[in-house]
Short mmCIF file of C-alpha atoms and ligand atoms in Angstrom, two decimals:
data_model
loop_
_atom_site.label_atom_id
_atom_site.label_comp_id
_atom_site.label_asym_id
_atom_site.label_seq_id
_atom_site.Cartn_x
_atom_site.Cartn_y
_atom_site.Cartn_z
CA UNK A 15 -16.16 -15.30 -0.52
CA UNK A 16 -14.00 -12.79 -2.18
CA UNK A 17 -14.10 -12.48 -6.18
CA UNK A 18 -10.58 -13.49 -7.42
CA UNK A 19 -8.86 -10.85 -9.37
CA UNK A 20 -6.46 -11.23 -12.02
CA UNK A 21 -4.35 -8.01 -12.85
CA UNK A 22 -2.95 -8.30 -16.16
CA UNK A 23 0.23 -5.87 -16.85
CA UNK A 24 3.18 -5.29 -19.66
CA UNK A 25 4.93 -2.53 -18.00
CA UNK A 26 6.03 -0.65 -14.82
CA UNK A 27 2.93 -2.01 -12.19
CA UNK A 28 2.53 1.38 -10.81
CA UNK A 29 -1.26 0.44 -10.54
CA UNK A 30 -1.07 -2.93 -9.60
CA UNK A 31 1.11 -1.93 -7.07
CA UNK A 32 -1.64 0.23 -5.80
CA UNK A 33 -4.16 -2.05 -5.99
CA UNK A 34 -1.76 -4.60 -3.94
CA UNK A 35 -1.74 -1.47 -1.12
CA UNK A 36 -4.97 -1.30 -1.21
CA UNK A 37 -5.91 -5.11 -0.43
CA UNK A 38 -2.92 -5.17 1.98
CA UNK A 39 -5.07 -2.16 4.10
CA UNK A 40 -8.08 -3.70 3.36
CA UNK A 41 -8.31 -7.10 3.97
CA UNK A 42 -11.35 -7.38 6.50
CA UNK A 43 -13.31 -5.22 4.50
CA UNK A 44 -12.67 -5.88 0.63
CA UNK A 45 -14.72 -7.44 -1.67
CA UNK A 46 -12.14 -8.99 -3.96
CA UNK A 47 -8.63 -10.59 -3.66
CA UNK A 48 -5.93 -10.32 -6.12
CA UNK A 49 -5.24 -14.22 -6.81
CA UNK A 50 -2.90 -13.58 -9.85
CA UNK A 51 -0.85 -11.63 -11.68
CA UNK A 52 0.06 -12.12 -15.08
CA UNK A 53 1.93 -10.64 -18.34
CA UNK A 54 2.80 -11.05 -21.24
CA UNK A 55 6.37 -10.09 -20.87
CA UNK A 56 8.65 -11.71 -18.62
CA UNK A 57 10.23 -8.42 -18.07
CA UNK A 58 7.78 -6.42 -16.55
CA UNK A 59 8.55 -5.24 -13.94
CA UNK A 60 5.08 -5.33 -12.45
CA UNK A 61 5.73 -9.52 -12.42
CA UNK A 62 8.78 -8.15 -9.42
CA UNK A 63 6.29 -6.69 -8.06
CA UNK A 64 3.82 -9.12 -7.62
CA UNK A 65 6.82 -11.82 -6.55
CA UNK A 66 7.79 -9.03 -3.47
CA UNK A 67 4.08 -9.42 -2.60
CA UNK A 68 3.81 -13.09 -2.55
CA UNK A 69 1.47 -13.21 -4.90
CA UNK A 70 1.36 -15.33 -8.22
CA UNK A 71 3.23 -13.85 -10.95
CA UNK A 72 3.06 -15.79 -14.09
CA UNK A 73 3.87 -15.56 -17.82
CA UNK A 74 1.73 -16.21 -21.13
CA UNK A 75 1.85 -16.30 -24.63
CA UNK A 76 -0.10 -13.25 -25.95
CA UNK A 77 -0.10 -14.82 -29.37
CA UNK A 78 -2.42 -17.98 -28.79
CA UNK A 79 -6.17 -16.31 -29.39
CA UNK A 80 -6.32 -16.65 -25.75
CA UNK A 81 -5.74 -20.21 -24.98
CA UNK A 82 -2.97 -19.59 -21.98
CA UNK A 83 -4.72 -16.68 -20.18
CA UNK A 84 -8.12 -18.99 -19.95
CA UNK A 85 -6.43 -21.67 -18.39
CA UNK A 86 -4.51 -19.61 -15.92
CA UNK A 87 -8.03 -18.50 -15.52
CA UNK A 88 -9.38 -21.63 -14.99
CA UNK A 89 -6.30 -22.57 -12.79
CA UNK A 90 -6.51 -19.58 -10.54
CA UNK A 91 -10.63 -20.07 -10.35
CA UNK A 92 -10.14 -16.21 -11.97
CA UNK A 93 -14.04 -13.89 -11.00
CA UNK A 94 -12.72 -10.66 -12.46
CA UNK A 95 -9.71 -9.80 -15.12
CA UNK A 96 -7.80 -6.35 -14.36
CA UNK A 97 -6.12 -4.64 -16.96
CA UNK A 98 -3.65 -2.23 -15.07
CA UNK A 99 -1.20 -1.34 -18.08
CA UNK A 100 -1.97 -4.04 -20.03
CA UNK A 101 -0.91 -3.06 -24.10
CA UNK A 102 -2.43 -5.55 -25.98
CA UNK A 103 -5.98 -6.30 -27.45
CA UNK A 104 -7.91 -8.82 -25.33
CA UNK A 105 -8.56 -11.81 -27.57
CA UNK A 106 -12.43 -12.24 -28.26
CA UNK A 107 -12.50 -16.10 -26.65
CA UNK A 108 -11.35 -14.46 -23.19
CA UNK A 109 -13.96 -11.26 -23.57
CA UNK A 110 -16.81 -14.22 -24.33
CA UNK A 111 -16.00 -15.82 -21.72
CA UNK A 112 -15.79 -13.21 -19.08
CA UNK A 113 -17.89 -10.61 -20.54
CA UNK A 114 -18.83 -7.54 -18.31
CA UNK A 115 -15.81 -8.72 -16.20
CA UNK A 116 -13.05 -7.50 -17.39
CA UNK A 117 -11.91 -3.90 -16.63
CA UNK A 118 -8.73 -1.43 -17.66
CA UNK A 119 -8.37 2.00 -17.06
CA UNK A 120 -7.28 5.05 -19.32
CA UNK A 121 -5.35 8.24 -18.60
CA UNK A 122 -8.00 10.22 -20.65
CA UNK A 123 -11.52 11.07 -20.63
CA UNK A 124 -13.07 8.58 -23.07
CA UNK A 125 -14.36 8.24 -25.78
CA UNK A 126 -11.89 10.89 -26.28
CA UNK A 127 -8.21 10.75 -26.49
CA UNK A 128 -8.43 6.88 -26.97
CA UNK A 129 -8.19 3.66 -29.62
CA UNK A 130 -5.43 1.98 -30.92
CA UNK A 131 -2.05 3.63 -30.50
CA UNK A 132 -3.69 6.03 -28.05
CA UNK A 133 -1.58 5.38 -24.63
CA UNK A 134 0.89 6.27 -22.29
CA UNK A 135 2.29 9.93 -23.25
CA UNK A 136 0.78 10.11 -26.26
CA UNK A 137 -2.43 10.56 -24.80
CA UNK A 138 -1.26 13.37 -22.66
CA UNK A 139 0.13 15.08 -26.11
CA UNK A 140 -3.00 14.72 -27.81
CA UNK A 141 -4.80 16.38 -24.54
CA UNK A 142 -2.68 19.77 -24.19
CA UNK A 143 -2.81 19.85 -28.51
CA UNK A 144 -6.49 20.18 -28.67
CA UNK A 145 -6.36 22.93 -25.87
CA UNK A 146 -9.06 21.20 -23.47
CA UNK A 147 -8.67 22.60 -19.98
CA UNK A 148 -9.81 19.29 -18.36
CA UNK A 149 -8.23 15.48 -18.55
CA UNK A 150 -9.01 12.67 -16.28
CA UNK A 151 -9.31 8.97 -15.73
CA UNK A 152 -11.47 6.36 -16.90
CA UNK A 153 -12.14 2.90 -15.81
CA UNK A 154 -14.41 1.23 -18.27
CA UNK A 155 -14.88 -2.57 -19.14
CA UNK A 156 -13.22 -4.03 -21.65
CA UNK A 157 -14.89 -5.30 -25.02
CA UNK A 158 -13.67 -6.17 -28.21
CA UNK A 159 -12.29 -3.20 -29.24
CA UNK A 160 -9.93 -0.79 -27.73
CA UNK A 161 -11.17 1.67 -25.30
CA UNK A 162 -14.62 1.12 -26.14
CA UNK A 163 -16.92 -0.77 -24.01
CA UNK A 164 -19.15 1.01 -20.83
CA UNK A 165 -17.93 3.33 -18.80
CA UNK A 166 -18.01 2.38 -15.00
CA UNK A 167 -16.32 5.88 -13.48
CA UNK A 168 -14.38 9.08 -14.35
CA UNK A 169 -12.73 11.58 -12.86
CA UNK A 170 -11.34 14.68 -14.01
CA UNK A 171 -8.13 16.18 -13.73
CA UNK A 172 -7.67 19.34 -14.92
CA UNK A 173 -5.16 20.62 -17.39
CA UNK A 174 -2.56 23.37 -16.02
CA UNK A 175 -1.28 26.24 -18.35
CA UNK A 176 2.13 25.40 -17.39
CA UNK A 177 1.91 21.58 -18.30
CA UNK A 178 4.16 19.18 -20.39
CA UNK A 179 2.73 15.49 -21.30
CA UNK A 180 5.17 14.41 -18.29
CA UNK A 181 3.55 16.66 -15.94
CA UNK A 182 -0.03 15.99 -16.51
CA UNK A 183 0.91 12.15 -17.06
CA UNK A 184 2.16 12.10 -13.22
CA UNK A 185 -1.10 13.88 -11.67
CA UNK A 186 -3.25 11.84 -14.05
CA UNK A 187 -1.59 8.86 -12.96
CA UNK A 188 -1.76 9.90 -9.72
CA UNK A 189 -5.63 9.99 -9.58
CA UNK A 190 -5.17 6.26 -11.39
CA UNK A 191 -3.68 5.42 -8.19
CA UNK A 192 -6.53 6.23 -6.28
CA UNK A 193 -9.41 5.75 -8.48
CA UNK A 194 -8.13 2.13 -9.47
CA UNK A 195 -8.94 0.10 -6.38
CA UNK A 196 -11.55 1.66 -4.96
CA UNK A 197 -13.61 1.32 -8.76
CA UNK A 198 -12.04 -3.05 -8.66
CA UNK A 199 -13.20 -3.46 -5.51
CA UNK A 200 -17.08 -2.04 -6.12
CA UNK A 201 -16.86 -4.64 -9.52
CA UNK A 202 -15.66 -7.41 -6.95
CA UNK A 203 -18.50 -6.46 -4.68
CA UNK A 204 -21.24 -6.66 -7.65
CA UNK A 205 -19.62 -9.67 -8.85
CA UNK A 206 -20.01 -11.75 -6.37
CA UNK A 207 -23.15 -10.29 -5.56
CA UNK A 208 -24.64 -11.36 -9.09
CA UNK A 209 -22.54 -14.87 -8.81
CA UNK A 210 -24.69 -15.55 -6.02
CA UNK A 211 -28.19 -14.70 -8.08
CA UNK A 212 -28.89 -11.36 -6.22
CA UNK A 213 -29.66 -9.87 -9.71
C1 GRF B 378 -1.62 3.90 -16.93
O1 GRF B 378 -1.53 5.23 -17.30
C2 GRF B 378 -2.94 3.34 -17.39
O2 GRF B 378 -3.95 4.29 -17.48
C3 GRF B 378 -2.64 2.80 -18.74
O3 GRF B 378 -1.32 2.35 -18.68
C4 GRF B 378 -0.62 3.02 -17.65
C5 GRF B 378 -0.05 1.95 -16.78
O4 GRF B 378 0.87 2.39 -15.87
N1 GRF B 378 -3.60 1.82 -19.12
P1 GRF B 378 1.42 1.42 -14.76
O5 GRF B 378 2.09 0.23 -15.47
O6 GRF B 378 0.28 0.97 -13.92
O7 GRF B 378 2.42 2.22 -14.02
#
């Protein structure tokens, strides 16, 4: 059976709308299914998103150490938790309880160029400051501190003489697009393989 993904966004959706591509091409083969999203804004646009793919969109209180996102959990039989723009610090009861199985990604290579306050273009700024020729991606899970816990996969993207935050932001975020599914779907795969005692 497929693990059940929940992507959890505050802003745009760009990735979740990638990963919703990707399980629209890839239904036969995939190893996960994304069986809710959820913010913590009602704004986001990524909740439009989710609504134009027919999937669940819902809203939660980001302010109740966790108590709303478990039960949507619980109600949405939730394997794996995607963070795919997701801005705020995942309370510690939802980390206990699905620890090792929640993932985000980061337009940097960590452990650089991340921690509190460290996203979106500000990331990018503190990339062409330090005068590194190379950026990237990273996908790592998510523990209880910001951009901290293992890395599962990077890629690098390398810095242009010629770039502005905006213009390394938009090839960064392309490889996001890219990288994102294909690094949720292997998790889905070794989730469900470990839910069913392989190791
Ligand atoms: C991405 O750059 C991602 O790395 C970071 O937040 C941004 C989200 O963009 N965590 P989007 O909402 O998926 O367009």
């Amino acid at each position: 059976m497929a693990a059940r993904i929940a992507v959890l966004a505050s802003g745009g959706g760009t990735n979740l709308q990638a990963l919703i591509d990707f399980y629209a091409g890839e239904r036969v083969t995939a190893a996960g299914t994304i069986a809710l999203v959820a913010s913590d804004r009602a704004g986001a646009y990524a909740l439009e998103r989710a609504r134009a793919a027919a999937l669940p969109a819902e809203v939660f209180d980001p302010s109740d150490d966790g108590r709303g996102l478990l039960t949507l959990f619980e109600r949405y039989s939730i394997d794996i938790v995607v963070l795919a723009g997701y801005l705020r610090r995942i309370p510690t009861s939802v980390v206990s309880a699905y620890r090792d199985r929640i993932i985000n990604i980061h337009p940097g290579l960590l452990p650089e160029f991340g921690g509190p306050g460290m996203y979106g273009e500000r990331v990018h700024k503190a990339v062409l400051e330090s005068g590194t020729k190379v950026s990237g991606v990273t996908v790592h899970i998510v523990d209880e501190e910001y951009d901290h816990g293992s890395v599962i996969a990077q890629w690098r993207v390398g810095v242009r003489e010629d770039d502005t935050a905006v213009s390394l932001a938009a090839r960064v975020l392309s490889a996001e697009h890219t990288i994102y599914p294909r690094v949720v779907d292997m998790v889905a795969a070794l989730s469900d393989l470990q839910s069913r005692g392989e190791f």
